[in-house]
Tab-separated table of C-alpha atoms and ligand atoms in Angstrom:
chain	number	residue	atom	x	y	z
A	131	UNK	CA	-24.629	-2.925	-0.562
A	132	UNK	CA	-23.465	0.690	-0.926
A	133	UNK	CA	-23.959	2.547	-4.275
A	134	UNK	CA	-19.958	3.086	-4.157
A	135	UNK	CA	-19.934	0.665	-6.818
A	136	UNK	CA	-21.813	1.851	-9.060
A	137	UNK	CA	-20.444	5.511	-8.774
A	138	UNK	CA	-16.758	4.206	-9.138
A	139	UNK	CA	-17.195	2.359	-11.988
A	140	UNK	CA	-18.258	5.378	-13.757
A	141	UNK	CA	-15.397	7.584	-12.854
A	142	UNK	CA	-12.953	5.898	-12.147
A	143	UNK	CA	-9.879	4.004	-13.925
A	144	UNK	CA	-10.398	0.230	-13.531
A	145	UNK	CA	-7.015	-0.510	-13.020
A	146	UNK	CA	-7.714	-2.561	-9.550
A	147	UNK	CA	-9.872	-5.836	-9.334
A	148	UNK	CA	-12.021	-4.906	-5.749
A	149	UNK	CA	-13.852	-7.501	-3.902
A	150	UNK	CA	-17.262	-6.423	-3.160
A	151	UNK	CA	-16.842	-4.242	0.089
A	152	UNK	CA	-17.159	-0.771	1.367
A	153	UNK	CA	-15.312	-0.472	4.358
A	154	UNK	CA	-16.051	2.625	6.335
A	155	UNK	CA	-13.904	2.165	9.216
A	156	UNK	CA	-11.506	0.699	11.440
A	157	UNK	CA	-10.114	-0.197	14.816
A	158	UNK	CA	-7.516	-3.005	15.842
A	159	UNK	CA	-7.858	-5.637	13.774
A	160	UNK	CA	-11.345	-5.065	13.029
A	161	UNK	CA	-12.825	-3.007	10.027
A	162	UNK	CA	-16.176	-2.529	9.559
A	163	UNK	CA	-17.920	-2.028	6.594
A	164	UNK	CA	-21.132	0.064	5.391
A	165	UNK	CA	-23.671	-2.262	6.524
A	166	UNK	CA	-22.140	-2.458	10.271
A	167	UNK	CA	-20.622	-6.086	9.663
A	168	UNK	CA	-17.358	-6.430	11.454
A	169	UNK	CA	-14.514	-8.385	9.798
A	170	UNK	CA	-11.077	-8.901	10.891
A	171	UNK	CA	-8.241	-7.170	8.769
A	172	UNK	CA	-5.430	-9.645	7.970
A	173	UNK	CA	-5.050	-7.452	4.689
A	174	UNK	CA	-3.816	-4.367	6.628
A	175	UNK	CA	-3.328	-2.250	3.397
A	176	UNK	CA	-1.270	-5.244	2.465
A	177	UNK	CA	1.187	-5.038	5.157
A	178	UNK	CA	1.146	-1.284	6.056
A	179	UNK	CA	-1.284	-1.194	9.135
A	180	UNK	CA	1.264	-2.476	11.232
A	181	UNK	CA	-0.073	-0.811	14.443
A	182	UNK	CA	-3.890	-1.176	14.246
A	183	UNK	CA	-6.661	1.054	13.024
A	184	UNK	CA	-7.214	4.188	14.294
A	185	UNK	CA	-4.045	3.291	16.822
A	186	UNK	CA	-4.856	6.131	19.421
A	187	UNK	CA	-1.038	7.247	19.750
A	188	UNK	CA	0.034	7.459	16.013
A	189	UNK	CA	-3.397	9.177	15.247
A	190	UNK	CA	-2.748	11.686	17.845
A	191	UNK	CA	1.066	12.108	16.661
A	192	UNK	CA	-0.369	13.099	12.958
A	193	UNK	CA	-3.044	14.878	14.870
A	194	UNK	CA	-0.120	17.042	16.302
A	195	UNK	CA	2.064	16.991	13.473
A	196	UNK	CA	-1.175	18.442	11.471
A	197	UNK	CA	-1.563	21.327	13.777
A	198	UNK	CA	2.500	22.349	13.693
A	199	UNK	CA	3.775	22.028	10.054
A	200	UNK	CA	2.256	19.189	7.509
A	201	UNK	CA	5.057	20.260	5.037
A	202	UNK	CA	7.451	22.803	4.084
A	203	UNK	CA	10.091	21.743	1.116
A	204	UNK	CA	13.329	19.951	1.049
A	205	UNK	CA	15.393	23.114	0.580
A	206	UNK	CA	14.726	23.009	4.282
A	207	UNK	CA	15.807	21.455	7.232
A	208	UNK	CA	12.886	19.947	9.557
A	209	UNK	CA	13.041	17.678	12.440
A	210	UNK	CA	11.032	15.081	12.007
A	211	UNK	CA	12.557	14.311	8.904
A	212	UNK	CA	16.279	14.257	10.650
A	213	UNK	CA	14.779	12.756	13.468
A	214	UNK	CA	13.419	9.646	11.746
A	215	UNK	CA	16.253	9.328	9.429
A	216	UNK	CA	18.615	9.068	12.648
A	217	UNK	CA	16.481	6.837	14.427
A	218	UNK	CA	16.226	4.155	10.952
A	219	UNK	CA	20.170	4.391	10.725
A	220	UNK	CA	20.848	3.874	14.130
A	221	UNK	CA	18.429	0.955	13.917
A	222	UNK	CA	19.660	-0.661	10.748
A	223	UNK	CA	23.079	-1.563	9.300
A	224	UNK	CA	22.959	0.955	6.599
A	225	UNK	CA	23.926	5.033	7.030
A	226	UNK	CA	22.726	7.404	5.340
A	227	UNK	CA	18.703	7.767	4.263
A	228	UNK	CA	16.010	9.301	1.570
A	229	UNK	CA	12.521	9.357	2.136
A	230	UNK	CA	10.394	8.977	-1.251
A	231	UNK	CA	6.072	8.364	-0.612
A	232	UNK	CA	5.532	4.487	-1.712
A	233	UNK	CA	8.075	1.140	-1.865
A	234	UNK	CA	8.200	1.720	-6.104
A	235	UNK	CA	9.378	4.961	-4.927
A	236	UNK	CA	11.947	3.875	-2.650
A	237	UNK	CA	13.074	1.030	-5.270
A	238	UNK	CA	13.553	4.175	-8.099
A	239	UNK	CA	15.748	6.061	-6.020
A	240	UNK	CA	17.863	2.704	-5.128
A	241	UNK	CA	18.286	2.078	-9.015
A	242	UNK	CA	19.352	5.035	-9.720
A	243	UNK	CA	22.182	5.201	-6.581
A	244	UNK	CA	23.104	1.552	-7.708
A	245	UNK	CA	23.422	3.136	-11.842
A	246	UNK	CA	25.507	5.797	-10.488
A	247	UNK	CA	27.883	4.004	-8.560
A	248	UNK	CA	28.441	1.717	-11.754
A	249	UNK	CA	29.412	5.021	-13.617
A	250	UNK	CA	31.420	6.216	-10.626
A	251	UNK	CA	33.016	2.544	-9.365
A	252	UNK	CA	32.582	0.001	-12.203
A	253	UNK	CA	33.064	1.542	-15.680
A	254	UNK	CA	29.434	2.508	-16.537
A	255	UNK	CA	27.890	-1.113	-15.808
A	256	UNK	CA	23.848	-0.791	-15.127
A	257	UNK	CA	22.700	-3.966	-15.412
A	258	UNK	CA	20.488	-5.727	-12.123
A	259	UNK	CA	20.132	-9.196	-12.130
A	260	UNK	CA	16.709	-9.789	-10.266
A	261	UNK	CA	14.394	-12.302	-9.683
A	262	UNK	CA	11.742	-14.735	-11.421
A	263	UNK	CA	8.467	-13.909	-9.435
A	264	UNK	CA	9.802	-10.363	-7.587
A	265	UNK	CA	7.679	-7.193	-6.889
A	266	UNK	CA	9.348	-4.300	-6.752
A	267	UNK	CA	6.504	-1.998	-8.051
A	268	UNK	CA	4.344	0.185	-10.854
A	269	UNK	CA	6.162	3.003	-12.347
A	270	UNK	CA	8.418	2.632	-15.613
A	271	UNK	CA	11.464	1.888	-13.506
A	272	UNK	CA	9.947	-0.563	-11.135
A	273	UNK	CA	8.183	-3.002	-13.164
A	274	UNK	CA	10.940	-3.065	-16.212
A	275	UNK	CA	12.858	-4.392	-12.534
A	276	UNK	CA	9.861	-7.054	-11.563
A	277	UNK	CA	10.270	-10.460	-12.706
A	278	UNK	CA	6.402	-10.629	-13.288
A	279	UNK	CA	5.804	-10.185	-17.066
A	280	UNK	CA	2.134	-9.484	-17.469
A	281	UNK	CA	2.713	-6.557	-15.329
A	282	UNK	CA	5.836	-5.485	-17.762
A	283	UNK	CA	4.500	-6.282	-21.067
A	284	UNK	CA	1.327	-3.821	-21.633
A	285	UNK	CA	3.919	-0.884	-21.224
A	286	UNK	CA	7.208	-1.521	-23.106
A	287	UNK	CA	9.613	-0.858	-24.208
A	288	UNK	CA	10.658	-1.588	-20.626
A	289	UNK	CA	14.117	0.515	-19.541
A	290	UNK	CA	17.251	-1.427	-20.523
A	291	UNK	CA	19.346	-3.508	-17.691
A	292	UNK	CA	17.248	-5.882	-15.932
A	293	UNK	CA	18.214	-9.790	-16.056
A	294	UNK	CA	15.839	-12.046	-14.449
A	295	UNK	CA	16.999	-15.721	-13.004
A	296	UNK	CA	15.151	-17.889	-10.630
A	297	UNK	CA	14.729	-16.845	-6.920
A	298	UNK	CA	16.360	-19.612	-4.619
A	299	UNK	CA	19.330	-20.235	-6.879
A	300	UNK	CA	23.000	-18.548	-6.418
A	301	UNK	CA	24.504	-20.606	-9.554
A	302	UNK	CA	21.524	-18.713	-12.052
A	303	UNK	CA	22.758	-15.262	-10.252
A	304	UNK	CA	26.746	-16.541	-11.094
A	305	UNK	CA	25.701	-17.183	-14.840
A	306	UNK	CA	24.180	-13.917	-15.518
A	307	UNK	CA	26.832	-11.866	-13.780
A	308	UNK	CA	29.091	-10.151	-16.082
A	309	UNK	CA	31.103	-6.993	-16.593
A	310	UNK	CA	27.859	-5.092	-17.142
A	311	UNK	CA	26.317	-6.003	-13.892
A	312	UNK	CA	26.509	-3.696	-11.058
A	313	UNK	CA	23.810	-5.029	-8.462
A	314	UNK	CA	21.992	-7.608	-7.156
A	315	UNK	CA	17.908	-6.859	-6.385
A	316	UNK	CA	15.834	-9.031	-4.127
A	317	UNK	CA	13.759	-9.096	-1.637
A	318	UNK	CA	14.306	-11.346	1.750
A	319	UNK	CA	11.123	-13.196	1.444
A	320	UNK	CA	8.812	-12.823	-2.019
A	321	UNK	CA	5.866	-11.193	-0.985
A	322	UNK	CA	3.817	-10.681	-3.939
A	323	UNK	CA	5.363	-13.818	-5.634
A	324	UNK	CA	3.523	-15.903	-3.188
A	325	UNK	CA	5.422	-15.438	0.179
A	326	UNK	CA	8.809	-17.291	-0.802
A	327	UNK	CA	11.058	-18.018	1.761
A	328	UNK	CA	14.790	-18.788	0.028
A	329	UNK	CA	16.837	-21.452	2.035
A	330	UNK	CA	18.581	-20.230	4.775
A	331	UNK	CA	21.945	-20.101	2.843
A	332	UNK	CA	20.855	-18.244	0.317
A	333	UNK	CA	21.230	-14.385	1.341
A	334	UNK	CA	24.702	-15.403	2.344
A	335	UNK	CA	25.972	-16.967	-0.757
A	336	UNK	CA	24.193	-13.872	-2.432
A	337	UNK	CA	26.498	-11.518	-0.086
A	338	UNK	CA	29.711	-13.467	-0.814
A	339	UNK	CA	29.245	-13.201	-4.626
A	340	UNK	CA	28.543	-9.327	-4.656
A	341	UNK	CA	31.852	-9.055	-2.408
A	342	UNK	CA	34.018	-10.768	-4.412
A	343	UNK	CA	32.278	-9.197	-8.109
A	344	UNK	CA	32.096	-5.997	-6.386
A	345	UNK	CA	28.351	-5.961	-6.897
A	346	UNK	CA	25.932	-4.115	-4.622
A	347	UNK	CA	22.956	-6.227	-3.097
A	348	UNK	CA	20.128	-4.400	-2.703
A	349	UNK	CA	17.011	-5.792	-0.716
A	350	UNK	CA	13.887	-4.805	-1.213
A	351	UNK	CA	12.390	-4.455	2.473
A	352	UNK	CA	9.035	-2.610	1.559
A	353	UNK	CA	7.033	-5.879	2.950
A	354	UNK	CA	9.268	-7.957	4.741
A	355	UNK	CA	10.786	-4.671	6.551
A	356	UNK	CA	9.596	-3.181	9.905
A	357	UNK	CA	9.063	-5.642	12.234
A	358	UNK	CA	6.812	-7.572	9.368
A	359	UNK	CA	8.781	-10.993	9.587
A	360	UNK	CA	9.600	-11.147	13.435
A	361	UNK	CA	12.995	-8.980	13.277
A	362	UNK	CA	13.160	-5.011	12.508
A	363	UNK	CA	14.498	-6.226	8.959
A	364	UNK	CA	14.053	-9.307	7.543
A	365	UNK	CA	18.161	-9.633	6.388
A	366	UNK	CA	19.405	-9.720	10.480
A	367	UNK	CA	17.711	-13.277	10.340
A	368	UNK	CA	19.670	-14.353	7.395
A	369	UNK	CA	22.953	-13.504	8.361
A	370	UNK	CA	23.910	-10.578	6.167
A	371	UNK	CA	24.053	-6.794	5.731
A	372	UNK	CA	22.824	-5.412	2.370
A	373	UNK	CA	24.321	-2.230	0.772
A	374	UNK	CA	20.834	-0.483	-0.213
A	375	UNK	CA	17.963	-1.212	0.959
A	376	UNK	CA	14.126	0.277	0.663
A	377	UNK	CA	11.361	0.340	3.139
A	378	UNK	CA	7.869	1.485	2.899
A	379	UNK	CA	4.839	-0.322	3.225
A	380	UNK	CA	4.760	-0.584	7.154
A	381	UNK	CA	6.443	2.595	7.865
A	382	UNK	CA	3.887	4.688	7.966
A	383	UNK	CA	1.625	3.337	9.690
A	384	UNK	CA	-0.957	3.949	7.127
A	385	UNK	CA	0.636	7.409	6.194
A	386	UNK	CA	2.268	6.756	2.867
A	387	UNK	CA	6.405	7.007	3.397
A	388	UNK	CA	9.760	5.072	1.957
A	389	UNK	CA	12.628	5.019	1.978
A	390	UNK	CA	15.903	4.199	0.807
A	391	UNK	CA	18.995	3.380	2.956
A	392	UNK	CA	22.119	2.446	1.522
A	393	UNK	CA	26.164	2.168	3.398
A	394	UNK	CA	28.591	4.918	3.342
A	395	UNK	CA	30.175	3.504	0.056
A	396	UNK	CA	27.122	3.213	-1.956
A	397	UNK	CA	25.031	7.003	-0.654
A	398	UNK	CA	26.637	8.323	-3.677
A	399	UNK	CA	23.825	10.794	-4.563
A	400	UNK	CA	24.649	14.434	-4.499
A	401	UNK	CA	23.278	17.934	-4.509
A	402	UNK	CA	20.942	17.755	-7.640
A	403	UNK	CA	21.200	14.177	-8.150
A	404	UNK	CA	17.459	13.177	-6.832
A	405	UNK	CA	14.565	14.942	-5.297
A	406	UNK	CA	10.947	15.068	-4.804
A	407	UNK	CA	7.988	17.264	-3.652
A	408	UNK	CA	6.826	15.301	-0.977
A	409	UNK	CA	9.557	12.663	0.613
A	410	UNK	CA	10.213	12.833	3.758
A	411	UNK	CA	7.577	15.632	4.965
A	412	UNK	CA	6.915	16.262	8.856
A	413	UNK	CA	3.951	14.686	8.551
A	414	UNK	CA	4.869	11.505	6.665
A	415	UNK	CA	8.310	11.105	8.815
A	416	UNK	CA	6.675	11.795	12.624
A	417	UNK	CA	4.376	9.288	11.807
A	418	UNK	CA	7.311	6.954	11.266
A	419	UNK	CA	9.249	7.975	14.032
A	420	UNK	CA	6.140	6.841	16.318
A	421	UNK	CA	5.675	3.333	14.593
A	422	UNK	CA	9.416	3.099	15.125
A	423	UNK	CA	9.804	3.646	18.435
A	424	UNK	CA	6.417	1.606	19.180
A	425	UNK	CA	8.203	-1.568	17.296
A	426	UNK	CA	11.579	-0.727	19.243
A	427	UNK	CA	10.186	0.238	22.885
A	428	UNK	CA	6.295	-0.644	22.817
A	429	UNK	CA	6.824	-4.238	22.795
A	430	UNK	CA	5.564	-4.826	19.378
A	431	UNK	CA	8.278	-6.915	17.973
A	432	UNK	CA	7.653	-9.641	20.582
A	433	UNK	CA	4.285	-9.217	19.905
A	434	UNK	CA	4.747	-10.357	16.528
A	435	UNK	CA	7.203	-13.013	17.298
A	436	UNK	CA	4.597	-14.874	20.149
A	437	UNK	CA	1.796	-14.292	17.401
A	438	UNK	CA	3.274	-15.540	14.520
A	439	UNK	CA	3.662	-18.452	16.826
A	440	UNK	CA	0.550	-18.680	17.620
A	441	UNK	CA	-1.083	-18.560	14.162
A	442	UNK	CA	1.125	-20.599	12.477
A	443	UNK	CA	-0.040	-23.225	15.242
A	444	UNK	CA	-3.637	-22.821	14.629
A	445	UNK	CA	-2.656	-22.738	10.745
A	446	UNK	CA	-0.733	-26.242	11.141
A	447	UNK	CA	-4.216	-27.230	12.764
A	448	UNK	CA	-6.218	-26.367	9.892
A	449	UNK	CA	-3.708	-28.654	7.977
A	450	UNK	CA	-4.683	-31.513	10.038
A	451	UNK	CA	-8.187	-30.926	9.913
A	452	UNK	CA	-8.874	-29.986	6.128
A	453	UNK	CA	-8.192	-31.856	3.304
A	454	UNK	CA	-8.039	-28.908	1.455
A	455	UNK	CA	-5.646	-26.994	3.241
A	456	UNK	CA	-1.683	-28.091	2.728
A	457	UNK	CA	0.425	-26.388	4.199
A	458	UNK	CA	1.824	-23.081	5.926
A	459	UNK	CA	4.758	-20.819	4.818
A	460	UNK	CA	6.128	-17.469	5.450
A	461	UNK	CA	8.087	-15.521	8.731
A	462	UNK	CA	6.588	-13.714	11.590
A	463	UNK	CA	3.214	-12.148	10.669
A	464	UNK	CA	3.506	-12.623	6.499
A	465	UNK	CA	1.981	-15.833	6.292
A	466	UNK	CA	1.063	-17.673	3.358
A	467	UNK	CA	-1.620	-20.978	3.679
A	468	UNK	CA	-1.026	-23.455	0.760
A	469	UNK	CA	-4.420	-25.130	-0.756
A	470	UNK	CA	-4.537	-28.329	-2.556
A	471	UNK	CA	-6.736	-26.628	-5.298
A	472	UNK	CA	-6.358	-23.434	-6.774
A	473	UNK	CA	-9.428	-21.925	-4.770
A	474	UNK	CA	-7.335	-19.474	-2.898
A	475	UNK	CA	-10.263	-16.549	-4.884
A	476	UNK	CA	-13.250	-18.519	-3.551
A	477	UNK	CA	-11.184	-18.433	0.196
A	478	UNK	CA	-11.262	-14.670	0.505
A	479	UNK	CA	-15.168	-14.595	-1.029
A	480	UNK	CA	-16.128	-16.593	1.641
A	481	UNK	CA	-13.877	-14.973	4.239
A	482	UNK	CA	-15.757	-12.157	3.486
A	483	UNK	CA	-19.013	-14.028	4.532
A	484	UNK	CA	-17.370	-15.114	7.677
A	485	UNK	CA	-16.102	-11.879	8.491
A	486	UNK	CA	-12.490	-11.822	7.584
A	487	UNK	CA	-10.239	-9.850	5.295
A	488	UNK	CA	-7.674	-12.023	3.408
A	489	UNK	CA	-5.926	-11.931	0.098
A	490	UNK	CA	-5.257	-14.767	-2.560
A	491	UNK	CA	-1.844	-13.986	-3.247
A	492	UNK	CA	-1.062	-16.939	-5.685
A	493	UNK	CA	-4.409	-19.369	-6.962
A	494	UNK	CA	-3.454	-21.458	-4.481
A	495	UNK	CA	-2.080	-19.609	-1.740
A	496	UNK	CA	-3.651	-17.257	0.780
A	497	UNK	CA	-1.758	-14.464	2.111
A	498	UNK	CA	-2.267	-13.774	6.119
A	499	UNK	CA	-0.403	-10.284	7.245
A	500	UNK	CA	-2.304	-8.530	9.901
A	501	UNK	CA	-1.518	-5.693	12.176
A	502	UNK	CA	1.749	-6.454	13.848
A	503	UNK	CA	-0.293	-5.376	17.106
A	504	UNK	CA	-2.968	-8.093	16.621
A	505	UNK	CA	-4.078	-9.703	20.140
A	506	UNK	CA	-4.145	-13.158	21.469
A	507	UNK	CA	-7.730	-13.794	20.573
A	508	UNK	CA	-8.283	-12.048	17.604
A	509	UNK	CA	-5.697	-14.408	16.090
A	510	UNK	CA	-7.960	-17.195	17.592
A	511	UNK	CA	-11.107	-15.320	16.457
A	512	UNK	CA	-9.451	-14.771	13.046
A	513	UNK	CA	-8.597	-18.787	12.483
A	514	UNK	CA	-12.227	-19.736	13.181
A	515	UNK	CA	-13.316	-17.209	10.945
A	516	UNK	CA	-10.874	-18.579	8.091
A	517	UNK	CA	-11.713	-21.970	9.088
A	518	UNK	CA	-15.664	-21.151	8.404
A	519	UNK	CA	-14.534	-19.768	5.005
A	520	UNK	CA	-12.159	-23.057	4.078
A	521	UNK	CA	-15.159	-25.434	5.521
A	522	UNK	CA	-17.703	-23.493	2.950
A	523	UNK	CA	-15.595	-23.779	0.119
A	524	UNK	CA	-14.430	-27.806	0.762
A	525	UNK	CA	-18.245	-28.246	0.672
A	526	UNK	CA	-18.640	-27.108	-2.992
B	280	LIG	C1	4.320	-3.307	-2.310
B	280	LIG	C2	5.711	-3.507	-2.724
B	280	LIG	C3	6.388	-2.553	-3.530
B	280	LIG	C4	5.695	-1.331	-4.086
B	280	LIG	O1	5.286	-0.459	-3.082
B	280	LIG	P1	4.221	0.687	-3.441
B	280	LIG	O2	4.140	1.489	-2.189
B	280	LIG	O3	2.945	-0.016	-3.802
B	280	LIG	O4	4.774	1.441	-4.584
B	280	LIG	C5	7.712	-2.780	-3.823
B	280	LIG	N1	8.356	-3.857	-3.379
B	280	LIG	C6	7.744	-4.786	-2.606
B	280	LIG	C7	8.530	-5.951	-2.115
B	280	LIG	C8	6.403	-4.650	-2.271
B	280	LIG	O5	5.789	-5.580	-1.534
């Protein structure tokens, strides 16, 4: 063991729980740590590797991007940025784009469009309904909007305007609506909240209540987004268009980058209404453009469509063999594996002994997301490693 440990806890804030690794570096779906022990990643920066480590094109894109012009300012035009922003709208149903650095980022700006389209459109209403269990991030704005109260409670007074009702359920969204409301925020799938899948009507009955309340719906893409569940976004497989939406997460690459998107109707932010230092910087935005265009033209979205496959069959297996092991849920390559126990903890410490990366996104679930680029038999390789883990902790 490394004496990174020991030096971080010294100096610096201890506002993660680590698990006992260094890793030092990366390639595919492998990292490596600082004793040379290989493990594969199905972490991925939670969802944000989606093309590999050390992927050879994007590294030489940033490479390149790095030697022309890292950043200049937004009182200036640059390519990349208009490039990327072009290429997301042309691949999305929504028109117009901002680029923020992170997903809580991304979810501020789409607050504040959403707030000033109530002031504009609805007579000043500001309140979003949102949902029991939801992630929508860590600054003021963000977790005063995340239905997850022990992140919310060491910091209030949280801002005014959120309403929380139970993911899954349209008639708890009808019941809270009233004239102050002026949005609806969810995400497609709950990541954070355990990988929830709604049923398959629900995004719809969502979309036919905002049109008739005049309500925006804004979903929060930052995990589910980018090719993560087996479509570009996860909303075409529901059947639906939203009227914001934020990305992140797997945008970059690895580089941090959001983004909010929103229709026509709802872009309502003018000159002086929003800013930052840093969105939407040549560097952040080429790197984009190339994990993109690799989802769009390199063949990655099948990839993650035939894998997800794949795993979810050698997951299923795993069901069969383990007494343990329950279930599978999730879409394309977010993948949650349901335990009979709430051991999901002891899981990842033993994946680490058998040389995989996972995360224990509920006590009794563990969360599966690897590089949307992850090969054949490193999804094989990956389910014996996870079965080695599962087989060490049944035998406590
Ligand atoms: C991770 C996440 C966020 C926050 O993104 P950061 O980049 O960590 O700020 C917001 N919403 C969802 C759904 C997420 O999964």
């Amino acid at each position: 063991m490394s004496d990174i440990p020991a030096r971080e806890a010294k100096v610096y804030m201890q506002a993660a729980r680590r698990l006992p690794v260094t890793i030092v570096r990366g390639q595919g779906t492998y990292v490596w740590d600082d004793t040379g022990k290989d493990y594969l990643d199905f972490v991925a920066g939670i969802a944000v590797v989606s093309l590999g480590h050390a992927n050879p094109g994007l590294a030489e894109t940033i490479a390149r991007q790095a030697h022309t012009l890292i950043t200049v300012s937004n009182i200036f035009y640059t390519e990349p940025q208009t490039e990327l922003a072009e290429l997301l709208t042309e691949h999305s149903a929504l028109d117009r784009v901002f680029f923020a650095n992170s997903g809580a980022e991304a979810n501020e700006g789409a607050i504040k469009l959403a707030r000033k389209w109530g002031n504009m459109h609805k007579n000043g209403a500001f309140e979003i309904i949102s949902a029991n269990n939801s992630f929508h991030g860590r600054t003021m704005a963000t977790v005063s909007a995340t239905g997850t109260p022990r992140y919310r409670e060491p910091f209030g007074p949280q801002l005014p305007g959120f309403i929380f009702v139970d993911f899954d359920n349209i008639d708890a969204i009808k019941a809270a609506t009233n004239d102050r409301t002026v949005a609806i925020l969810l995400e497609p799938v709950q990541g954070e909240g355990g990988i929830n899948v709604p049923g398959s009507d629900y995004l719809r009955q969502v979309r036919a209540w905002c049109d008739e309340q005049h309500l925006l719906l804004i979903l929060d893409e930052v995990q589910t987004g980018m090719g993560r569940t087996g479509s570009l976004w996860a909303y075409e497989q529901m059947g639906i268009e939203p009227d914001i939406m934020t990305s992140a997460k797997g945008l970059g690459g690895g580089v941090p980058i959001g983004a909010v998107l929103a229709k026509e109707h709802a872009a309502v932010f003018e000159p002086g209404d929003h800013g930052n230092t840093f969105g939407g910087n040549p560097l952040a935005t080429a790197a984009g453009t190339y994990v993109l265009r690799q989802l769009l033209e390199g063949g990655v979205l099948d990839n993650v469509r035939a894998r997800s496959e794949q795993l979810r069959q050698r997951l299923e297996g795993l069901v069969d063999r383990h007494e343990l092991v329950r279930g599978v849920r999730g879409r394309g390559l977010l993948l949650g594996l349901e335990l009979h126990k709430e051991v999901a903890g002891d899981v990842v410490l033993a994946g680490l002994r058998s040389g995989i990366l996972l995360n224990a996104v509920r006590p009794d679930v563990v969360r599966m997301m690897p590089p949307l680029t992850i090969t054949e038999d490193d999804v094989d390789r990956g389910v014996e490693r996870l079965e080695a883990a599962i087989r060490e902790v049944a035998a406590k």
